[in-house]
Amino acid sequence: MLWTYLHSATTDGDNSSDPAKLFGELANFNKYTQADAIYRLGRLDTVDFSTFARSVCSSAIAEFWNQESPMIVDSTAPWVVEWVMPKETSSIRSIDAWHAWWRQSAILREMVELALRSSLHQSHVMIADITDANLSCPKLSTRDLGRMLGSDSLLTAELGWALSRELPAYSRKHWQCAYSSRHDGRSWSTFQGAIENRGSILLLVSEKKIKKKSSSQRVFGAYLDGEAVRLPSWHGTSQNFLFSADSATGLSVYRATGFNDNYQYLNYAMQTLPNGLGIGGQLEHFGLWIDSGFVNGSSNPTATYDSPQLSTQYDFAIGSIEAWVVRASSTASDSSSGQTKVSAVVANPEAAALLEMANRPMYSAPIHRSEPTS
């Protein structure tokens, strides 16, 4: 963690439990700007920057999830360190070189502020112009936090932090794991029930590995900003995005381009249209497709999100799936039955599909807001 690193750096390797020497040096930093303090505090003119970066990442992500234990975060996660590492670390041998790079690295500044909030504020040391990191940490239940920190979770602490940076503010308040194939069993009906009319969804998918196990885990998925509604047509909002994440290279996000409004599609128990969940692309050629058989999926390049093929193969066998509700639904429910009220069109999607193909008006079709309210 950062505090351990700083203690070692500022005491020249002296691991004495007496912090007086460290506090004495830190007390002199209140006259420095944040960039100056970090340079001097970390001895960045003499030490390997990657060591400092790993300590920052570990402390920052632990602080982001409001955890006190340093054991919950893999401080050596390669892609996280890559995000905060300068391309030429050897060039940081002067404070001027450090200032030039610091100004260009918004991610490192966020990480350092989180790490300092965790480490330095605890020692009551104030540095000029330091502020709390401008990030909203999602709140998780004890159960869901345990799932995230488990070895089999697709949404790791690092990936959760990275994805939260990409979400609208209203989807960074409270997260709930609504479905996990590893914990809830592999069932389309369970999965569909967990995401339909539930609010904004963060979907994560992994492929079933067909080759020898590699050290790099690939996860891909989507953020569904609008309600996932059973409809025979496209819906959703332009806030949706697709993403892919690799444990070695990090996160790539693909946002809506405005080329079309084929943001998301959910349908099942029909004979005339595809049955499953699709994001982007066109019918039968989705950017990401989860078939209702819940065994296979597919991925195509799309103009909707300017996204490449997310999976290693066009058709893939589903390994694991997770769905996290990141913004609860505001849909009114029937107080007596507890069931969400829906129109006749939504309740009878196959009949609606026939009306649509016949260009007949559907007067009871629901109106979906193009953009949600916070």
mmCIF file of C-alpha atoms in Angstrom:
data_model
loop_
_atom_site.group_PDB
_atom_site.id
_atom_site.type_symbol
_atom_site.label_atom_id
_atom_site.label_comp_id
_atom_site.label_asym_id
_atom_site.label_seq_id
_atom_site.Cartn_x
_atom_site.Cartn_y
_atom_site.Cartn_z
ATOM 1 C CA MET A 1 0.000 0.000 0.000
ATOM 2 C CA LEU A 2 1.060 3.626 -0.476
ATOM 3 C CA TRP A 3 1.694 4.306 3.195
ATOM 4 C CA THR A 4 4.191 1.439 3.405
ATOM 5 C CA TYR A 5 5.914 2.651 0.251
ATOM 6 C CA LEU A 6 6.116 6.248 1.504
ATOM 7 C CA HIS A 7 7.488 5.134 4.847
ATOM 8 C CA SER A 8 10.234 3.194 3.095
ATOM 9 C CA ALA A 9 11.000 5.972 0.601
ATOM 10 C CA THR A 10 11.156 8.799 3.102
ATOM 11 C CA THR A 11 13.192 6.911 5.680
ATOM 12 C CA ASP A 12 15.731 5.527 3.190
ATOM 13 C CA GLY A 13 14.741 1.975 3.915
ATOM 14 C CA ASP A 14 14.512 2.387 7.683
ATOM 15 C CA ASN A 15 11.598 0.151 8.677
ATOM 16 C CA SER A 16 11.408 1.393 12.233
ATOM 17 C CA SER A 17 7.890 1.371 13.634
ATOM 18 C CA ASP A 18 8.485 4.869 15.047
ATOM 19 C CA PRO A 19 6.850 7.232 12.505
ATOM 20 C CA ALA A 20 8.369 10.407 13.981
ATOM 21 C CA LYS A 21 10.960 10.764 11.218
ATOM 22 C CA LEU A 22 8.344 10.271 8.519
ATOM 23 C CA PHE A 23 5.884 12.712 10.091
ATOM 24 C CA GLY A 24 8.647 15.255 10.463
ATOM 25 C CA GLU A 25 9.377 15.159 6.740
ATOM 26 C CA LEU A 26 5.718 15.123 5.758
ATOM 27 C CA ALA A 27 5.056 18.210 7.863
ATOM 28 C CA ASN A 28 7.289 20.206 5.544
ATOM 29 C CA PHE A 29 5.126 19.387 2.506
ATOM 30 C CA ASN A 30 2.239 21.727 3.307
ATOM 31 C CA LYS A 31 3.961 24.450 1.278
ATOM 32 C CA TYR A 32 4.147 22.325 -1.892
ATOM 33 C CA THR A 33 1.645 21.768 -4.639
ATOM 34 C CA GLN A 34 0.416 18.219 -5.058
ATOM 35 C CA ALA A 35 2.751 17.480 -7.969
ATOM 36 C CA ASP A 36 5.784 18.805 -6.081
ATOM 37 C CA ALA A 37 4.882 16.881 -2.939
ATOM 38 C CA ILE A 38 4.451 13.597 -4.817
ATOM 39 C CA TYR A 39 7.781 14.021 -6.574
ATOM 40 C CA ARG A 40 9.646 14.661 -3.342
ATOM 41 C CA LEU A 41 7.666 12.231 -1.222
ATOM 42 C CA GLY A 42 8.117 9.368 -3.639
ATOM 43 C CA ARG A 43 11.779 10.089 -4.399
ATOM 44 C CA LEU A 44 10.837 9.851 -8.082
ATOM 45 C CA ASP A 45 14.236 11.188 -9.102
ATOM 46 C CA THR A 46 15.910 8.022 -7.820
ATOM 47 C CA VAL A 47 13.396 5.139 -7.605
ATOM 48 C CA ASP A 48 11.602 2.970 -10.145
ATOM 49 C CA PHE A 49 8.353 4.725 -10.985
ATOM 50 C CA SER A 50 6.490 1.426 -11.454
ATOM 51 C CA THR A 51 6.999 0.619 -7.762
ATOM 52 C CA PHE A 52 5.387 3.909 -6.825
ATOM 53 C CA ALA A 53 2.577 3.371 -9.384
ATOM 54 C CA ARG A 54 1.709 -0.080 -8.023
ATOM 55 C CA SER A 55 1.477 1.305 -4.496
ATOM 56 C CA VAL A 56 -0.752 4.162 -5.690
ATOM 57 C CA CYS A 57 -3.063 1.778 -7.568
ATOM 58 C CA SER A 58 -3.444 -0.580 -4.633
ATOM 59 C CA SER A 59 -4.227 2.188 -2.137
ATOM 60 C CA ALA A 60 -6.494 4.105 -4.502
ATOM 61 C CA ILE A 61 -8.731 1.190 -5.476
ATOM 62 C CA ALA A 62 -9.009 0.015 -1.877
ATOM 63 C CA GLU A 63 -10.004 3.554 -0.870
ATOM 64 C CA PHE A 64 -12.460 3.778 -3.774
ATOM 65 C CA TRP A 65 -14.384 0.772 -2.463
ATOM 66 C CA ASN A 66 -14.034 2.108 1.106
ATOM 67 C CA GLN A 67 -12.058 -0.899 2.279
ATOM 68 C CA GLU A 68 -9.407 -0.846 4.982
ATOM 69 C CA SER A 69 -7.763 -4.153 4.110
ATOM 70 C CA PRO A 70 -4.911 -3.981 1.574
ATOM 71 C CA MET A 71 -5.465 -7.659 0.755
ATOM 72 C CA ILE A 72 -8.541 -7.045 -1.397
ATOM 73 C CA VAL A 73 -6.700 -5.464 -4.331
ATOM 74 C CA ASP A 74 -4.080 -7.058 -6.561
ATOM 75 C CA SER A 75 -1.475 -4.298 -6.470
ATOM 76 C CA THR A 76 0.361 -5.803 -9.432
ATOM 77 C CA ALA A 77 -2.590 -5.825 -11.875
ATOM 78 C CA PRO A 78 -0.640 -5.025 -15.071
ATOM 79 C CA TRP A 79 -3.293 -3.090 -16.958
ATOM 80 C CA VAL A 80 -4.119 -0.799 -14.038
ATOM 81 C CA VAL A 81 -0.455 0.127 -13.622
ATOM 82 C CA GLU A 82 -0.192 0.684 -17.382
ATOM 83 C CA TRP A 83 -2.945 3.304 -17.145
ATOM 84 C CA VAL A 84 -0.947 5.420 -14.701
ATOM 85 C CA MET A 85 2.568 4.723 -15.973
ATOM 86 C CA PRO A 86 4.276 7.249 -18.247
ATOM 87 C CA LYS A 87 5.423 5.870 -21.587
ATOM 88 C CA GLU A 88 9.027 6.784 -20.819
ATOM 89 C CA THR A 89 9.617 6.361 -17.110
ATOM 90 C CA SER A 90 13.334 6.880 -17.546
ATOM 91 C CA SER A 91 12.626 10.515 -18.483
ATOM 92 C CA ILE A 92 11.339 11.313 -15.004
ATOM 93 C CA ARG A 93 14.635 12.311 -13.508
ATOM 94 C CA SER A 94 13.862 15.968 -12.870
ATOM 95 C CA ILE A 95 10.963 17.837 -11.347
ATOM 96 C CA ASP A 96 10.353 19.691 -14.631
ATOM 97 C CA ALA A 97 9.968 16.390 -16.500
ATOM 98 C CA TRP A 98 7.602 15.192 -13.779
ATOM 99 C CA HIS A 99 5.452 18.345 -14.022
ATOM 100 C CA ALA A 100 5.179 17.957 -17.807
ATOM 101 C CA TRP A 101 3.918 14.404 -17.496
ATOM 102 C CA TRP A 102 1.705 15.052 -14.457
ATOM 103 C CA ARG A 103 -0.307 17.646 -16.390
ATOM 104 C CA GLN A 104 -1.114 15.073 -19.081
ATOM 105 C CA SER A 105 -2.246 12.235 -16.810
ATOM 106 C CA ALA A 106 -5.761 12.765 -15.466
ATOM 107 C CA ILE A 107 -6.021 9.123 -14.418
ATOM 108 C CA LEU A 108 -2.886 9.273 -12.279
ATOM 109 C CA ARG A 109 -4.136 12.449 -10.594
ATOM 110 C CA GLU A 110 -7.403 10.705 -9.704
ATOM 111 C CA MET A 111 -5.553 7.679 -8.376
ATOM 112 C CA VAL A 112 -3.081 9.755 -6.356
ATOM 113 C CA GLU A 113 -5.860 11.810 -4.764
ATOM 114 C CA LEU A 114 -7.652 8.646 -3.696
ATOM 115 C CA ALA A 115 -4.438 7.108 -2.382
ATOM 116 C CA LEU A 116 -3.484 10.272 -0.503
ATOM 117 C CA ARG A 117 -6.931 10.531 0.987
ATOM 118 C CA SER A 118 -6.426 7.018 2.321
ATOM 119 C CA SER A 119 -2.810 7.387 3.470
ATOM 120 C CA LEU A 120 -1.816 10.990 4.106
ATOM 121 C CA HIS A 121 -5.073 12.316 5.520
ATOM 122 C CA GLN A 122 -4.896 9.624 8.186
ATOM 123 C CA SER A 123 -1.686 11.223 9.444
ATOM 124 C CA HIS A 124 -3.321 14.695 9.438
ATOM 125 C CA VAL A 125 -0.797 15.975 6.897
ATOM 126 C CA MET A 126 -2.176 18.603 4.530
ATOM 127 C CA ILE A 127 -0.762 19.313 1.084
ATOM 128 C CA ALA A 128 -1.614 22.519 -0.763
ATOM 129 C CA ASP A 129 -4.419 22.195 -3.392
ATOM 130 C CA ILE A 130 -5.299 18.585 -2.536
ATOM 131 C CA THR A 131 -8.988 17.775 -2.880
ATOM 132 C CA ASP A 132 -10.986 14.604 -2.668
ATOM 133 C CA ALA A 133 -10.948 12.689 -5.942
ATOM 134 C CA ASN A 134 -13.892 13.685 -8.086
ATOM 135 C CA LEU A 135 -15.327 10.194 -8.132
ATOM 136 C CA SER A 136 -18.560 8.797 -6.797
ATOM 137 C CA CYS A 137 -18.041 5.383 -5.256
ATOM 138 C CA PRO A 138 -20.956 2.977 -5.752
ATOM 139 C CA LYS A 139 -22.347 1.459 -2.587
ATOM 140 C CA LEU A 140 -22.455 -2.335 -2.459
ATOM 141 C CA SER A 141 -24.055 -4.692 0.006
ATOM 142 C CA THR A 142 -21.790 -6.989 2.011
ATOM 143 C CA ARG A 143 -22.869 -9.897 -0.182
ATOM 144 C CA ASP A 144 -22.148 -8.089 -3.436
ATOM 145 C CA LEU A 145 -18.833 -6.726 -2.218
ATOM 146 C CA GLY A 146 -17.885 -10.281 -1.302
ATOM 147 C CA ARG A 147 -18.809 -11.434 -4.799
ATOM 148 C CA MET A 148 -16.776 -8.668 -6.409
ATOM 149 C CA LEU A 149 -13.722 -9.504 -4.350
ATOM 150 C CA GLY A 150 -14.077 -13.248 -4.927
ATOM 151 C CA SER A 151 -11.671 -15.005 -7.250
ATOM 152 C CA ASP A 152 -14.440 -16.051 -9.659
ATOM 153 C CA SER A 153 -16.098 -12.651 -10.200
ATOM 154 C CA LEU A 154 -16.092 -11.082 -13.653
ATOM 155 C CA LEU A 155 -16.433 -7.619 -12.105
ATOM 156 C CA THR A 156 -13.208 -7.221 -10.151
ATOM 157 C CA ALA A 157 -12.359 -4.256 -7.935
ATOM 158 C CA GLU A 158 -10.071 -2.869 -10.649
ATOM 159 C CA LEU A 159 -12.588 -3.319 -13.483
ATOM 160 C CA GLY A 160 -15.393 -1.932 -11.323
ATOM 161 C CA TRP A 161 -13.347 1.200 -10.669
ATOM 162 C CA ALA A 162 -12.505 1.610 -14.376
ATOM 163 C CA LEU A 163 -16.103 1.079 -15.543
ATOM 164 C CA SER A 164 -17.506 3.446 -12.932
ATOM 165 C CA ARG A 165 -15.449 6.228 -14.526
ATOM 166 C CA GLU A 166 -17.382 5.669 -17.766
ATOM 167 C CA LEU A 167 -20.900 5.675 -16.303
ATOM 168 C CA PRO A 168 -23.241 8.643 -15.866
ATOM 169 C CA ALA A 169 -23.288 10.034 -12.327
ATOM 170 C CA TYR A 170 -26.748 8.576 -11.663
ATOM 171 C CA SER A 171 -25.379 5.064 -12.300
ATOM 172 C CA ARG A 172 -22.538 5.375 -9.786
ATOM 173 C CA LYS A 173 -24.588 5.520 -6.602
ATOM 174 C CA HIS A 174 -25.671 1.981 -5.733
ATOM 175 C CA TRP A 175 -24.818 -1.305 -7.440
ATOM 176 C CA GLN A 176 -26.544 -4.632 -6.935
ATOM 177 C CA CYS A 177 -25.501 -7.970 -8.419
ATOM 178 C CA ALA A 178 -28.844 -9.068 -9.864
ATOM 179 C CA TYR A 179 -27.544 -12.199 -11.567
ATOM 180 C CA SER A 180 -24.400 -14.345 -11.596
ATOM 181 C CA SER A 181 -24.365 -17.610 -13.526
ATOM 182 C CA ARG A 182 -21.784 -18.963 -11.091
ATOM 183 C CA HIS A 183 -23.936 -18.244 -8.040
ATOM 184 C CA ASP A 184 -27.507 -18.303 -9.393
ATOM 185 C CA GLY A 185 -27.235 -21.156 -11.908
ATOM 186 C CA ARG A 186 -27.337 -21.043 -15.676
ATOM 187 C CA SER A 187 -30.919 -20.177 -16.599
ATOM 188 C CA TRP A 188 -32.306 -17.797 -19.211
ATOM 189 C CA SER A 189 -35.528 -17.270 -17.255
ATOM 190 C CA THR A 190 -33.574 -16.330 -14.115
ATOM 191 C CA PHE A 191 -31.290 -14.016 -16.095
ATOM 192 C CA GLN A 192 -34.176 -12.431 -18.011
ATOM 193 C CA GLY A 193 -36.108 -11.873 -14.797
ATOM 194 C CA ALA A 194 -33.066 -10.239 -13.219
ATOM 195 C CA ILE A 195 -32.605 -7.626 -15.969
ATOM 196 C CA GLU A 196 -36.077 -6.984 -17.414
ATOM 197 C CA ASN A 197 -37.634 -3.714 -16.205
ATOM 198 C CA ARG A 198 -34.998 -3.449 -13.473
ATOM 199 C CA GLY A 199 -33.278 -0.205 -14.500
ATOM 200 C CA SER A 200 -29.791 0.453 -15.857
ATOM 201 C CA ILE A 201 -27.757 -2.730 -16.247
ATOM 202 C CA LEU A 202 -24.030 -3.449 -16.392
ATOM 203 C CA LEU A 203 -23.618 -6.738 -18.258
ATOM 204 C CA LEU A 204 -20.407 -8.770 -18.181
ATOM 205 C CA VAL A 205 -19.700 -11.893 -20.230
ATOM 206 C CA SER A 206 -16.789 -14.307 -20.555
ATOM 207 C CA GLU A 207 -16.186 -16.991 -23.159
ATOM 208 C CA LYS A 208 -15.795 -20.632 -22.334
ATOM 209 C CA LYS A 209 -12.119 -21.356 -22.866
ATOM 210 C CA ILE A 210 -11.411 -23.896 -25.580
ATOM 211 C CA LYS A 211 -7.638 -23.778 -25.287
ATOM 212 C CA LYS A 212 -5.227 -24.135 -22.430
ATOM 213 C CA LYS A 213 -5.823 -21.732 -19.614
ATOM 214 C CA SER A 214 -3.976 -18.464 -20.150
ATOM 215 C CA SER A 215 -2.924 -15.887 -17.604
ATOM 216 C CA SER A 216 -5.051 -13.223 -19.305
ATOM 217 C CA GLN A 217 -8.810 -13.167 -18.680
ATOM 218 C CA ARG A 218 -10.962 -11.465 -21.298
ATOM 219 C CA VAL A 219 -14.304 -10.005 -20.279
ATOM 220 C CA PHE A 220 -16.695 -8.037 -22.474
ATOM 221 C CA GLY A 221 -20.163 -6.648 -22.099
ATOM 222 C CA ALA A 222 -22.407 -3.613 -22.205
ATOM 223 C CA TYR A 223 -23.938 -0.830 -20.195
ATOM 224 C CA LEU A 224 -27.705 -0.600 -20.785
ATOM 225 C CA ASP A 225 -28.772 2.841 -19.672
ATOM 226 C CA GLY A 226 -32.467 2.466 -20.470
ATOM 227 C CA GLU A 227 -34.807 -0.228 -19.187
ATOM 228 C CA ALA A 228 -34.389 -3.653 -20.754
ATOM 229 C CA VAL A 229 -37.942 -4.174 -21.998
ATOM 230 C CA ARG A 230 -39.373 -7.166 -23.840
ATOM 231 C CA LEU A 231 -40.171 -5.668 -27.228
ATOM 232 C CA PRO A 232 -40.108 -6.832 -30.862
ATOM 233 C CA SER A 233 -38.040 -3.767 -31.783
ATOM 234 C CA TRP A 234 -34.956 -1.793 -30.790
ATOM 235 C CA HIS A 235 -35.011 0.491 -27.769
ATOM 236 C CA GLY A 236 -32.560 1.990 -25.243
ATOM 237 C CA THR A 237 -30.652 5.289 -25.177
ATOM 238 C CA SER A 238 -27.501 6.807 -26.626
ATOM 239 C CA GLN A 239 -25.876 6.521 -23.185
ATOM 240 C CA ASN A 240 -25.456 2.780 -23.796
ATOM 241 C CA PHE A 241 -21.992 1.466 -24.596
ATOM 242 C CA LEU A 242 -20.142 -1.759 -25.332
ATOM 243 C CA PHE A 243 -16.810 -2.604 -23.746
ATOM 244 C CA SER A 244 -14.067 -5.191 -23.637
ATOM 245 C CA ALA A 245 -11.523 -5.714 -20.886
ATOM 246 C CA ASP A 246 -8.403 -7.812 -20.759
ATOM 247 C CA SER A 247 -6.457 -8.429 -17.568
ATOM 248 C CA ALA A 248 -3.255 -7.581 -19.441
ATOM 249 C CA THR A 249 -4.254 -4.607 -21.618
ATOM 250 C CA GLY A 250 -7.129 -2.956 -19.762
ATOM 251 C CA LEU A 251 -10.514 -1.482 -20.667
ATOM 252 C CA SER A 252 -11.775 -0.321 -24.073
ATOM 253 C CA VAL A 253 -15.165 1.449 -24.306
ATOM 254 C CA TYR A 254 -17.239 1.838 -27.490
ATOM 255 C CA ARG A 255 -19.923 4.528 -27.352
ATOM 256 C CA ALA A 256 -22.930 5.257 -29.542
ATOM 257 C CA THR A 257 -22.033 6.997 -32.788
ATOM 258 C CA GLY A 258 -25.492 8.243 -33.816
ATOM 259 C CA PHE A 259 -25.338 6.167 -36.997
ATOM 260 C CA ASN A 260 -28.557 4.413 -35.937
ATOM 261 C CA ASP A 261 -30.580 3.909 -32.767
ATOM 262 C CA ASN A 262 -30.192 0.121 -32.535
ATOM 263 C CA TYR A 263 -29.083 0.410 -28.925
ATOM 264 C CA GLN A 264 -30.591 -2.727 -27.362
ATOM 265 C CA TYR A 265 -33.069 -5.527 -28.042
ATOM 266 C CA LEU A 266 -34.747 -8.018 -25.704
ATOM 267 C CA ASN A 267 -37.209 -10.645 -26.853
ATOM 268 C CA TYR A 268 -38.107 -14.238 -26.045
ATOM 269 C CA ALA A 269 -40.779 -16.933 -26.518
ATOM 270 C CA MET A 270 -41.401 -15.904 -30.136
ATOM 271 C CA GLN A 271 -41.147 -17.729 -33.448
ATOM 272 C CA THR A 272 -40.891 -14.783 -35.845
ATOM 273 C CA LEU A 273 -37.980 -12.811 -34.353
ATOM 274 C CA PRO A 274 -34.667 -13.596 -32.616
ATOM 275 C CA ASN A 275 -34.984 -14.678 -28.998
ATOM 276 C CA GLY A 276 -32.397 -13.283 -26.637
ATOM 277 C CA LEU A 277 -30.595 -10.090 -25.649
ATOM 278 C CA GLY A 278 -28.809 -8.020 -28.293
ATOM 279 C CA ILE A 279 -26.826 -4.782 -28.159
ATOM 280 C CA GLY A 280 -26.019 -2.778 -31.292
ATOM 281 C CA GLY A 281 -25.752 -3.828 -34.932
ATOM 282 C CA GLN A 282 -28.709 -5.367 -36.746
ATOM 283 C CA LEU A 283 -31.042 -8.302 -36.175
ATOM 284 C CA GLU A 284 -29.029 -11.523 -36.569
ATOM 285 C CA HIS A 285 -25.822 -9.422 -36.657
ATOM 286 C CA PHE A 286 -25.606 -7.935 -33.181
ATOM 287 C CA GLY A 287 -22.638 -6.200 -31.595
ATOM 288 C CA LEU A 288 -23.212 -8.525 -28.654
ATOM 289 C CA TRP A 289 -25.813 -11.281 -28.635
ATOM 290 C CA ILE A 290 -26.839 -13.612 -25.798
ATOM 291 C CA ASP A 291 -29.140 -16.298 -27.160
ATOM 292 C CA SER A 292 -32.118 -17.317 -25.017
ATOM 293 C CA GLY A 293 -30.820 -20.876 -25.139
ATOM 294 C CA PHE A 294 -28.184 -19.464 -22.777
ATOM 295 C CA VAL A 295 -25.418 -21.633 -24.184
ATOM 296 C CA ASN A 296 -24.051 -19.570 -27.057
ATOM 297 C CA GLY A 297 -23.565 -15.947 -28.013
ATOM 298 C CA SER A 298 -22.047 -13.958 -30.844
ATOM 299 C CA SER A 299 -20.373 -10.638 -31.566
ATOM 300 C CA ASN A 300 -20.018 -8.565 -34.746
ATOM 301 C CA PRO A 301 -18.417 -5.229 -35.547
ATOM 302 C CA THR A 302 -21.068 -2.503 -35.424
ATOM 303 C CA ALA A 303 -21.657 0.998 -36.712
ATOM 304 C CA THR A 304 -24.002 1.628 -33.766
ATOM 305 C CA TYR A 305 -21.078 1.787 -31.350
ATOM 306 C CA ASP A 306 -18.131 1.758 -33.767
ATOM 307 C CA SER A 307 -17.144 -1.443 -31.985
ATOM 308 C CA PRO A 308 -15.017 -4.358 -33.172
ATOM 309 C CA GLN A 309 -15.814 -8.021 -32.610
ATOM 310 C CA LEU A 310 -15.653 -8.320 -28.831
ATOM 311 C CA SER A 311 -15.218 -12.074 -28.587
ATOM 312 C CA THR A 312 -12.243 -14.014 -29.898
ATOM 313 C CA GLN A 313 -14.584 -15.830 -32.323
ATOM 314 C CA TYR A 314 -17.797 -14.632 -33.966
ATOM 315 C CA ASP A 315 -19.839 -17.416 -32.334
ATOM 316 C CA PHE A 316 -18.745 -18.253 -28.817
ATOM 317 C CA ALA A 317 -19.740 -20.576 -26.012
ATOM 318 C CA ILE A 318 -20.790 -18.625 -22.937
ATOM 319 C CA GLY A 319 -18.481 -19.086 -19.972
ATOM 320 C CA SER A 320 -19.995 -16.884 -17.267
ATOM 321 C CA ILE A 321 -22.467 -13.998 -17.170
ATOM 322 C CA GLU A 322 -23.042 -11.319 -14.564
ATOM 323 C CA ALA A 323 -25.672 -8.569 -14.521
ATOM 324 C CA TRP A 324 -25.379 -5.662 -12.102
ATOM 325 C CA VAL A 325 -28.221 -3.185 -11.576
ATOM 326 C CA VAL A 326 -26.399 0.149 -11.380
ATOM 327 C CA ARG A 327 -29.498 2.365 -11.328
ATOM 328 C CA ALA A 328 -32.754 1.006 -9.963
ATOM 329 C CA SER A 329 -35.906 1.226 -12.054
ATOM 330 C CA SER A 330 -38.337 4.048 -11.419
ATOM 331 C CA THR A 331 -41.216 2.167 -13.108
ATOM 332 C CA ALA A 332 -44.369 2.243 -11.029
ATOM 333 C CA SER A 333 -45.610 -1.117 -9.763
ATOM 334 C CA ASP A 334 -49.131 -2.220 -9.019
ATOM 335 C CA SER A 335 -49.519 -1.852 -5.274
ATOM 336 C CA SER A 336 -51.893 -4.788 -4.928
ATOM 337 C CA SER A 337 -50.204 -7.405 -7.095
ATOM 338 C CA GLY A 338 -46.623 -6.179 -6.908
ATOM 339 C CA GLN A 339 -46.328 -6.592 -10.685
ATOM 340 C CA THR A 340 -45.116 -3.894 -13.053
ATOM 341 C CA LYS A 341 -47.917 -2.434 -15.164
ATOM 342 C CA VAL A 342 -47.328 -2.883 -18.884
ATOM 343 C CA SER A 343 -49.301 -2.075 -22.004
ATOM 344 C CA ALA A 344 -51.028 -4.621 -24.219
ATOM 345 C CA VAL A 345 -48.235 -4.221 -26.765
ATOM 346 C CA VAL A 346 -45.549 -5.145 -24.242
ATOM 347 C CA ALA A 347 -47.632 -8.001 -22.863
ATOM 348 C CA ASN A 348 -48.131 -9.473 -26.363
ATOM 349 C CA PRO A 349 -44.881 -8.874 -28.258
ATOM 350 C CA GLU A 350 -45.544 -11.442 -31.013
ATOM 351 C CA ALA A 351 -48.837 -9.806 -31.953
ATOM 352 C CA ALA A 352 -47.099 -6.440 -31.822
ATOM 353 C CA ALA A 353 -44.440 -7.715 -34.222
ATOM 354 C CA LEU A 354 -47.094 -8.715 -36.736
ATOM 355 C CA LEU A 355 -48.740 -5.291 -36.441
ATOM 356 C CA GLU A 356 -45.410 -3.600 -36.948
ATOM 357 C CA MET A 357 -44.587 -5.674 -40.027
ATOM 358 C CA ALA A 358 -48.024 -4.824 -41.416
ATOM 359 C CA ASN A 359 -47.456 -1.092 -40.734
ATOM 360 C CA ARG A 360 -50.496 -0.998 -38.474
ATOM 361 C CA PRO A 361 -50.547 1.613 -35.683
ATOM 362 C CA MET A 362 -50.028 0.428 -32.093
ATOM 363 C CA TYR A 363 -51.920 2.909 -29.947
ATOM 364 C CA SER A 364 -50.974 1.301 -26.644
ATOM 365 C CA ALA A 365 -47.257 1.161 -27.363
ATOM 366 C CA PRO A 366 -45.261 2.553 -24.425
ATOM 367 C CA ILE A 367 -43.305 5.775 -24.820
ATOM 368 C CA HIS A 368 -39.648 5.326 -23.877
ATOM 369 C CA ARG A 369 -37.719 8.405 -22.902
ATOM 370 C CA SER A 370 -34.709 8.967 -25.109
ATOM 371 C CA GLU A 371 -32.631 9.955 -22.086
ATOM 372 C CA PRO A 372 -33.257 9.110 -18.407
ATOM 373 C CA THR A 373 -33.548 11.539 -15.572
ATOM 374 C CA SER A 374 -31.155 11.351 -12.683
#
